[in-house]
């Protein structure tokens, strides 16, 4: 594994990297606060249908889109830029980076305007028949196009140049992981762009009056589930290339890490139909095929679990551990020395991800999914994956990079160290509570605080959901308290006076096993195999969607709110004779 030197960084590239981290974080503050409102409202603690003029479903849309799309995409691009610059030791193209920045920031502002003004209350899963204002779709398209420009116009040319200059060396592991991630990203953007440009945007502009909803959902979930791995792969890059060194050891196996990255590319896309088990019009056999492939995605995660556990054991024994499990107590959970505070974010995220993996197996199961489909169980699962390992690794690396790029030390490290553990404890409680209410039948998305948890609603009231909904609210509140600690530390670091030259550096680990394995060196055969598996898995389901899907009219810009009725009216309408 190649070691690289710290790179002094200044000028436009430094500004672009800093702003790619700071701008989405400012939006993330709004997303997290709206998440707190959601969990308190669902528990019936907040009875109001809106907060500061933002209604429940509008807030739910902002929470999902900001946290799961805007923040993650900006971070992935910033982290990818930093990895490629540091590991390849080749300069980024300023013109390409500015073009990417303008498209991403401009697109985000357009989509944010649509959501904040109530013209795009379509939730994170924004497939048809709900239709948003055209600025939402154009803004989202600009964000995605801007995010892919560095991959094609900067990273790939720099990688090819590096290979020509280093024909006998393996591509740095972090670079391979980043290229795999953005190859995946490009492939899954294509079907989303198809439904947005040819279905959603024409309906939004009034150029079409109806569209094939089944096709829209199939194309969306082609993107929507593989998106999870676009979030996860930057975290996996940190786990493989940085966590072992932060723990005081080495990566156990470089070839195993490369194999895991490449298997994610192969298996993470043709799994979207497991979100459509209850959809009519799609053959059961193809749904079952996607279920099998969903379980295959667990293979690189199992490889990761073994490799990272072995790496952490190596670190623990280096730190003086004895006995079978003594290494666990020798890891730097509370170490504030140097950059070791970052270990807390990655280990807390890993613990949360254990819950996410277990519940994810249930979600992907062809039969068990029918029990938890569209219940609160899914919300709990989601907040231990994207809200667990992804969020904590992204937050930790954001703080790390801001400190490096500003030439400061991380401020208020005790708060920075407390943040991931508060977040972890909060979301463990949250996940358990929502899993239980999900098994009891509590729906996801819905504001159950003004319906099923309203004791004055004798027709809908569910007392058995009440206790665990309040436990979930407690967990969410603890997690937000951790986020507050983090925000204070980040603000202090961002505003602190620089004490050294800004630079770009990463704690890259050496590997115990560095063998060159031909199977995992070349990316091209894996891309070809991925395209073949996608064609096999999606050609007929897309054909079915086109031929069996029903044309539906637009449900309007504010379809969710328009379908709500006052609870008194609901009781009157459903009163038994």
Coordinates of C-alpha atoms in Angstrom, one line a residue, residues 58-422:
X58 CA -43.0 19.3 3.8
X59 CA -40.6 18.8 6.7
X60 CA -40.4 15.1 6.0
X61 CA -39.4 15.9 2.4
X62 CA -36.7 18.4 3.4
X63 CA -35.4 16.0 6.1
X64 CA -35.0 13.1 3.6
X65 CA -33.7 15.1 0.6
X66 CA -31.3 17.3 2.6
X67 CA -29.9 14.5 4.7
X68 CA -29.9 11.6 2.3
X69 CA -29.2 13.2 -1.1
X70 CA -27.8 16.8 -0.7
X71 CA -25.4 16.2 2.2
X72 CA -24.2 12.8 1.1
X73 CA -23.6 13.9 -2.5
X74 CA -21.7 17.0 -1.6
X75 CA -19.6 15.0 0.9
X76 CA -18.9 12.2 -1.5
X77 CA -17.6 14.7 -4.1
X78 CA -15.5 16.6 -1.6
X79 CA -14.0 13.4 -0.1
X80 CA -13.4 12.0 -3.6
X81 CA -11.6 15.2 -4.6
X82 CA -9.5 15.0 -1.5
X83 CA -8.7 11.3 -1.9
X84 CA -7.7 11.6 -5.5
X85 CA -5.5 14.7 -4.9
X86 CA -3.8 13.2 -1.9
X87 CA -3.3 9.6 -3.1
X88 CA -2.4 10.3 -6.8
X89 CA -0.4 13.4 -5.9
X90 CA -1.7 15.1 -9.1
X91 CA -3.4 18.5 -9.2
X92 CA -7.1 18.8 -9.7
X93 CA -8.4 20.9 -12.7
X94 CA -9.7 24.2 -11.3
X95 CA -12.0 24.8 -14.3
X96 CA -13.7 21.4 -13.9
X97 CA -14.0 21.9 -10.1
X98 CA -15.6 25.3 -10.5
X99 CA -18.1 24.0 -13.1
X100 CA -19.0 21.2 -10.7
X101 CA -19.4 23.6 -7.8
X102 CA -21.7 26.0 -9.7
X103 CA -23.9 23.2 -10.9
X104 CA -24.2 21.5 -7.5
X105 CA -24.8 24.7 -5.5
X106 CA -27.1 26.2 -8.1
X107 CA -29.1 23.0 -8.4
X108 CA -29.4 22.6 -4.6
X109 CA -30.7 26.2 -4.2
X110 CA -33.4 25.6 -6.9
X111 CA -34.6 22.3 -5.3
X112 CA -34.5 23.9 -1.8
X113 CA -36.7 26.8 -3.0
X114 CA -39.2 24.3 -4.4
X115 CA -39.3 22.4 -1.1
X116 CA -39.3 25.4 1.2
X117 CA -42.2 27.1 -0.6
X118 CA -44.3 23.9 -0.6
X119 CA -44.0 23.2 -4.3
X120 CA -42.2 19.9 -3.9
X121 CA -43.8 18.0 -1.0
X122 CA -43.1 14.7 -2.7
X123 CA -40.9 13.1 0.0
X124 CA -37.5 11.5 -0.5
X125 CA -39.1 8.7 -2.6
X126 CA -40.3 11.3 -5.2
X127 CA -41.6 8.9 -7.9
X128 CA -44.9 9.4 -9.7
X129 CA -47.8 10.1 -9.4
X130 CA -46.9 12.9 -7.1
X131 CA -45.4 15.8 -9.1
X132 CA -43.2 18.6 -7.9
X133 CA -42.6 22.0 -9.4
X134 CA -40.2 21.9 -12.4
X135 CA -37.5 23.7 -10.4
X136 CA -37.2 20.7 -8.1
X137 CA -36.4 18.4 -11.0
X138 CA -34.1 20.8 -12.8
X139 CA -32.3 21.5 -9.5
X140 CA -31.9 17.8 -8.7
X141 CA -30.6 17.2 -12.2
X142 CA -28.0 20.0 -12.0
X143 CA -26.9 18.6 -8.6
X144 CA -26.3 15.1 -10.1
X145 CA -24.6 16.3 -13.3
X146 CA -22.3 18.6 -11.2
X147 CA -21.4 15.7 -9.0
X148 CA -20.3 13.4 -11.8
X149 CA -18.1 16.0 -13.7
X150 CA -15.0 15.5 -11.6
X151 CA -15.2 11.7 -12.1
X152 CA -15.1 12.0 -15.9
X153 CA -13.1 15.2 -16.5
X154 CA -10.6 15.1 -13.5
X155 CA -10.3 11.8 -11.7
X156 CA -10.2 9.4 -14.6
X157 CA -7.6 11.4 -16.6
X158 CA -5.5 11.7 -13.4
X159 CA -5.7 8.0 -12.8
X160 CA -4.7 7.1 -16.3
X161 CA -1.7 9.6 -16.0
X162 CA -0.7 8.0 -12.7
X163 CA -0.9 4.5 -14.3
X164 CA 1.4 5.6 -17.1
X165 CA 3.9 7.0 -14.6
X166 CA 3.6 4.0 -12.3
X167 CA 3.1 0.9 -14.5
X168 CA 4.3 -1.6 -11.9
X169 CA 2.3 -0.3 -9.0
X170 CA -1.2 -1.2 -7.8
X171 CA -3.7 1.6 -7.8
X172 CA -4.0 3.0 -4.3
X173 CA -6.8 1.3 -2.4
X174 CA -8.6 4.5 -1.6
X175 CA -8.5 5.5 -5.2
X176 CA -9.9 2.2 -6.3
X177 CA -12.7 2.5 -3.8
X178 CA -13.5 6.0 -5.0
X179 CA -13.6 5.1 -8.6
X180 CA -15.8 2.1 -7.9
X181 CA -18.2 4.4 -6.0
X182 CA -18.5 7.0 -8.8
X183 CA -18.8 4.3 -11.5
X184 CA -21.7 3.0 -9.5
X185 CA -23.0 6.6 -9.1
X186 CA -22.9 7.2 -12.9
X187 CA -24.7 3.9 -13.7
X188 CA -27.6 4.6 -11.3
X189 CA -28.1 8.2 -12.3
X190 CA -29.0 7.1 -15.8
X191 CA -32.4 5.5 -15.0
X192 CA -33.3 8.3 -12.6
X193 CA -32.5 10.9 -15.2
X194 CA -34.8 8.9 -17.6
X195 CA -37.9 9.1 -15.4
X196 CA -37.1 12.7 -14.4
X197 CA -36.5 14.1 -17.9
X198 CA -39.1 12.0 -19.8
X199 CA -41.9 11.5 -17.2
X200 CA -41.7 13.9 -14.2
X201 CA -40.6 17.1 -15.9
X202 CA -43.1 17.0 -18.8
X203 CA -45.9 16.5 -16.2
X204 CA -44.6 19.3 -14.1
X205 CA -44.5 21.6 -17.1
X206 CA -47.9 20.6 -18.3
X207 CA -46.6 19.0 -21.4
X208 CA -48.0 15.6 -20.4
X209 CA -51.2 14.8 -18.5
X210 CA -50.4 11.2 -17.4
X211 CA -47.5 8.9 -17.0
X212 CA -46.7 5.2 -16.4
X213 CA -46.4 5.0 -12.6
X214 CA -45.0 1.5 -12.5
X215 CA -42.2 2.4 -14.9
X216 CA -41.4 5.5 -12.8
X217 CA -41.1 3.4 -9.6
X218 CA -39.0 0.7 -11.3
X219 CA -36.6 3.3 -12.7
X220 CA -36.5 5.2 -9.3
X221 CA -35.7 2.0 -7.3
X222 CA -33.0 1.1 -9.8
X223 CA -31.4 4.3 -8.4
X224 CA -32.9 4.3 -4.9
X225 CA -31.5 1.2 -3.4
X226 CA -28.1 1.3 -5.1
X227 CA -27.9 4.8 -3.7
X228 CA -27.3 3.2 -0.3
X229 CA -24.0 1.9 -1.5
X230 CA -23.0 5.2 -2.9
X231 CA -23.4 6.4 0.7
X232 CA -21.6 3.5 2.2
X233 CA -18.5 3.2 0.0
X234 CA -16.9 6.4 1.3
X235 CA -17.4 5.0 4.8
X236 CA -15.8 1.7 3.7
X237 CA -12.9 3.6 2.2
X238 CA -12.3 5.1 5.7
X239 CA -12.8 1.7 7.4
X240 CA -10.2 0.0 5.2
X241 CA -7.6 2.7 4.7
X242 CA -7.7 4.8 7.9
X243 CA -9.4 3.0 10.8
X244 CA -6.6 0.4 11.3
X245 CA -4.0 3.1 11.6
X246 CA -6.2 5.2 13.9
X247 CA -6.6 2.1 16.1
X248 CA -2.8 1.6 16.2
X249 CA -2.4 -1.3 13.8
X250 CA -2.5 -2.3 10.1
X251 CA -5.1 -3.3 7.6
X252 CA -5.3 -7.1 7.7
X253 CA -5.6 -7.7 4.0
X254 CA -5.3 -5.3 1.0
X255 CA -6.7 -7.9 -1.5
X256 CA -9.7 -8.6 0.6
X257 CA -10.5 -4.9 0.7
X258 CA -10.2 -4.6 -3.1
X259 CA -12.4 -7.6 -3.5
X260 CA -15.1 -6.1 -1.3
X261 CA -15.1 -2.8 -3.3
X262 CA -15.5 -4.7 -6.6
X263 CA -18.2 -7.0 -5.3
X264 CA -20.2 -3.9 -4.2
X265 CA -20.0 -2.7 -7.8
X266 CA -21.2 -6.0 -9.1
X267 CA -24.1 -6.7 -6.8
X268 CA -25.4 -3.4 -5.5
X269 CA -27.4 -2.3 -8.5
X270 CA -29.7 -5.2 -9.6
X271 CA -31.5 -5.4 -6.3
X272 CA -34.1 -2.6 -6.6
X273 CA -37.2 -4.9 -7.1
X274 CA -37.0 -5.8 -3.4
X275 CA -38.6 -2.4 -2.8
X276 CA -41.4 -3.5 -5.1
X277 CA -42.5 -6.9 -3.7
X278 CA -46.0 -5.6 -3.3
X279 CA -46.2 -4.0 -6.8
X280 CA -48.5 -5.5 -9.3
X281 CA -47.4 -5.9 -12.9
X282 CA -43.9 -7.3 -12.0
X283 CA -43.4 -11.0 -12.2
X284 CA -42.7 -12.9 -8.9
X285 CA -39.8 -14.7 -10.4
X286 CA -37.9 -11.5 -11.1
X287 CA -38.7 -10.2 -7.6
X288 CA -37.2 -13.5 -6.2
X289 CA -34.1 -13.1 -8.4
X290 CA -33.6 -9.6 -7.0
X291 CA -34.1 -11.1 -3.5
X292 CA -31.2 -13.5 -4.2
X293 CA -29.0 -10.7 -5.4
X294 CA -29.9 -8.6 -2.4
X295 CA -28.4 -11.4 -0.2
X296 CA -25.3 -11.5 -2.4
X297 CA -24.7 -7.8 -1.4
X298 CA -24.1 -9.1 2.1
X299 CA -21.0 -10.9 0.8
X300 CA -18.7 -7.8 0.6
X301 CA -20.1 -6.7 4.0
X302 CA -19.2 -10.1 5.5
X303 CA -15.7 -9.8 4.0
X304 CA -15.5 -6.3 5.5
X305 CA -16.7 -7.5 8.9
X306 CA -13.9 -10.1 9.0
X307 CA -11.2 -7.9 7.6
X308 CA -11.9 -4.9 9.9
X309 CA -12.3 -7.1 13.0
X310 CA -8.9 -8.8 12.2
X311 CA -7.4 -5.3 11.7
X312 CA -8.7 -4.1 15.0
X313 CA -7.5 -7.2 16.8
X314 CA -4.1 -6.6 15.3
X315 CA -4.2 -3.0 16.6
X316 CA -5.4 -4.1 20.1
X317 CA -2.6 -6.6 20.4
X318 CA -0.1 -4.0 19.2
X319 CA -1.4 -1.9 22.1
X320 CA -0.6 -4.6 24.6
X321 CA -3.8 -6.8 24.7
X322 CA -3.7 -10.4 26.0
X323 CA -6.3 -13.1 25.9
X324 CA -9.0 -14.0 23.4
X325 CA -11.0 -10.8 23.5
X326 CA -8.6 -8.5 25.4
X327 CA -7.9 -6.5 22.3
X328 CA -11.3 -5.0 22.4
X329 CA -10.4 -3.0 25.6
X330 CA -7.2 -1.7 24.1
X331 CA -8.7 0.3 21.3
X332 CA -8.6 4.2 21.5
X333 CA -12.3 4.8 22.2
X334 CA -11.6 8.0 24.1
X335 CA -8.2 9.0 22.8
X336 CA -7.9 12.7 22.0
X337 CA -4.2 12.5 20.9
X338 CA -3.6 13.8 17.4
X339 CA -6.2 12.6 15.0
X340 CA -7.2 9.5 17.0
X341 CA -10.5 11.2 18.0
X342 CA -11.7 10.2 14.5
X343 CA -11.7 6.5 15.6
X344 CA -14.8 7.2 17.8
X345 CA -16.9 8.2 14.8
X346 CA -15.9 5.1 12.8
X347 CA -16.3 2.6 15.6
X348 CA -19.7 4.1 16.8
X349 CA -20.9 3.9 13.2
X350 CA -19.8 0.3 12.9
X351 CA -21.8 -0.6 16.0
X352 CA -24.9 1.0 14.6
X353 CA -24.3 -0.7 11.3
X354 CA -24.6 -4.1 12.9
X355 CA -28.3 -3.2 13.7
X356 CA -28.7 -1.9 10.1
X357 CA -27.3 -5.1 8.6
X358 CA -29.6 -7.4 10.7
X359 CA -32.8 -5.5 9.9
X360 CA -31.7 -5.1 6.3
X361 CA -31.7 -8.9 5.9
X362 CA -35.3 -8.9 7.0
X363 CA -36.2 -6.1 4.5
X364 CA -34.6 -8.0 1.6
X365 CA -36.3 -11.3 2.4
X366 CA -39.0 -12.2 -0.1
X367 CA -41.5 -13.3 2.7
X368 CA -40.5 -11.3 5.8
X369 CA -40.5 -8.0 3.9
X370 CA -44.3 -8.3 3.6
X371 CA -44.5 -8.0 7.4
X372 CA -42.4 -4.8 7.7
X373 CA -43.1 -3.2 4.3
X374 CA -43.9 0.5 4.7
X375 CA -43.9 0.3 8.5
X376 CA -41.9 2.1 11.1
X377 CA -39.4 -0.8 11.0
X378 CA -38.0 0.7 7.7
X379 CA -37.4 4.0 9.4
X380 CA -35.5 2.3 12.2
X381 CA -33.4 0.4 9.7
X382 CA -32.7 3.5 7.6
X383 CA -31.4 5.4 10.6
X384 CA -28.8 2.8 11.5
X385 CA -27.4 2.6 7.9
X386 CA -27.5 6.1 6.4
X387 CA -28.1 7.6 9.8
X388 CA -25.5 5.4 11.4
X389 CA -22.2 4.4 9.8
X390 CA -22.7 6.8 6.9
X391 CA -23.7 9.9 8.9
X392 CA -21.0 9.4 11.6
X393 CA -18.2 8.7 9.2
X394 CA -19.2 11.7 7.0
X395 CA -19.5 14.0 10.1
X396 CA -16.1 12.8 11.5
X397 CA -14.3 13.2 8.2
X398 CA -16.0 16.6 7.6
X399 CA -14.5 17.8 11.0
X400 CA -11.1 16.2 10.2
X401 CA -10.9 17.8 6.7
X402 CA -12.0 21.3 7.9
X403 CA -9.3 21.3 10.5
X404 CA -6.7 20.3 7.9
X405 CA -7.9 22.7 5.3
X406 CA -8.0 25.6 7.7
X407 CA -4.7 24.8 9.4
X408 CA -6.2 24.5 12.9
X409 CA -6.6 21.9 15.5
X410 CA -10.0 20.4 16.3
X411 CA -11.6 22.6 19.0
X412 CA -13.4 21.3 22.1
X413 CA -12.3 17.7 21.5
X414 CA -14.3 16.4 24.5
X415 CA -17.5 17.5 22.8
X416 CA -16.3 16.1 19.5
X417 CA -15.6 12.8 21.2
X418 CA -18.9 12.7 23.0
X419 CA -20.9 13.4 19.9
X420 CA -20.6 10.0 18.1
X421 CA -21.4 8.0 21.2
X422 CA -24.5 10.1 22.1

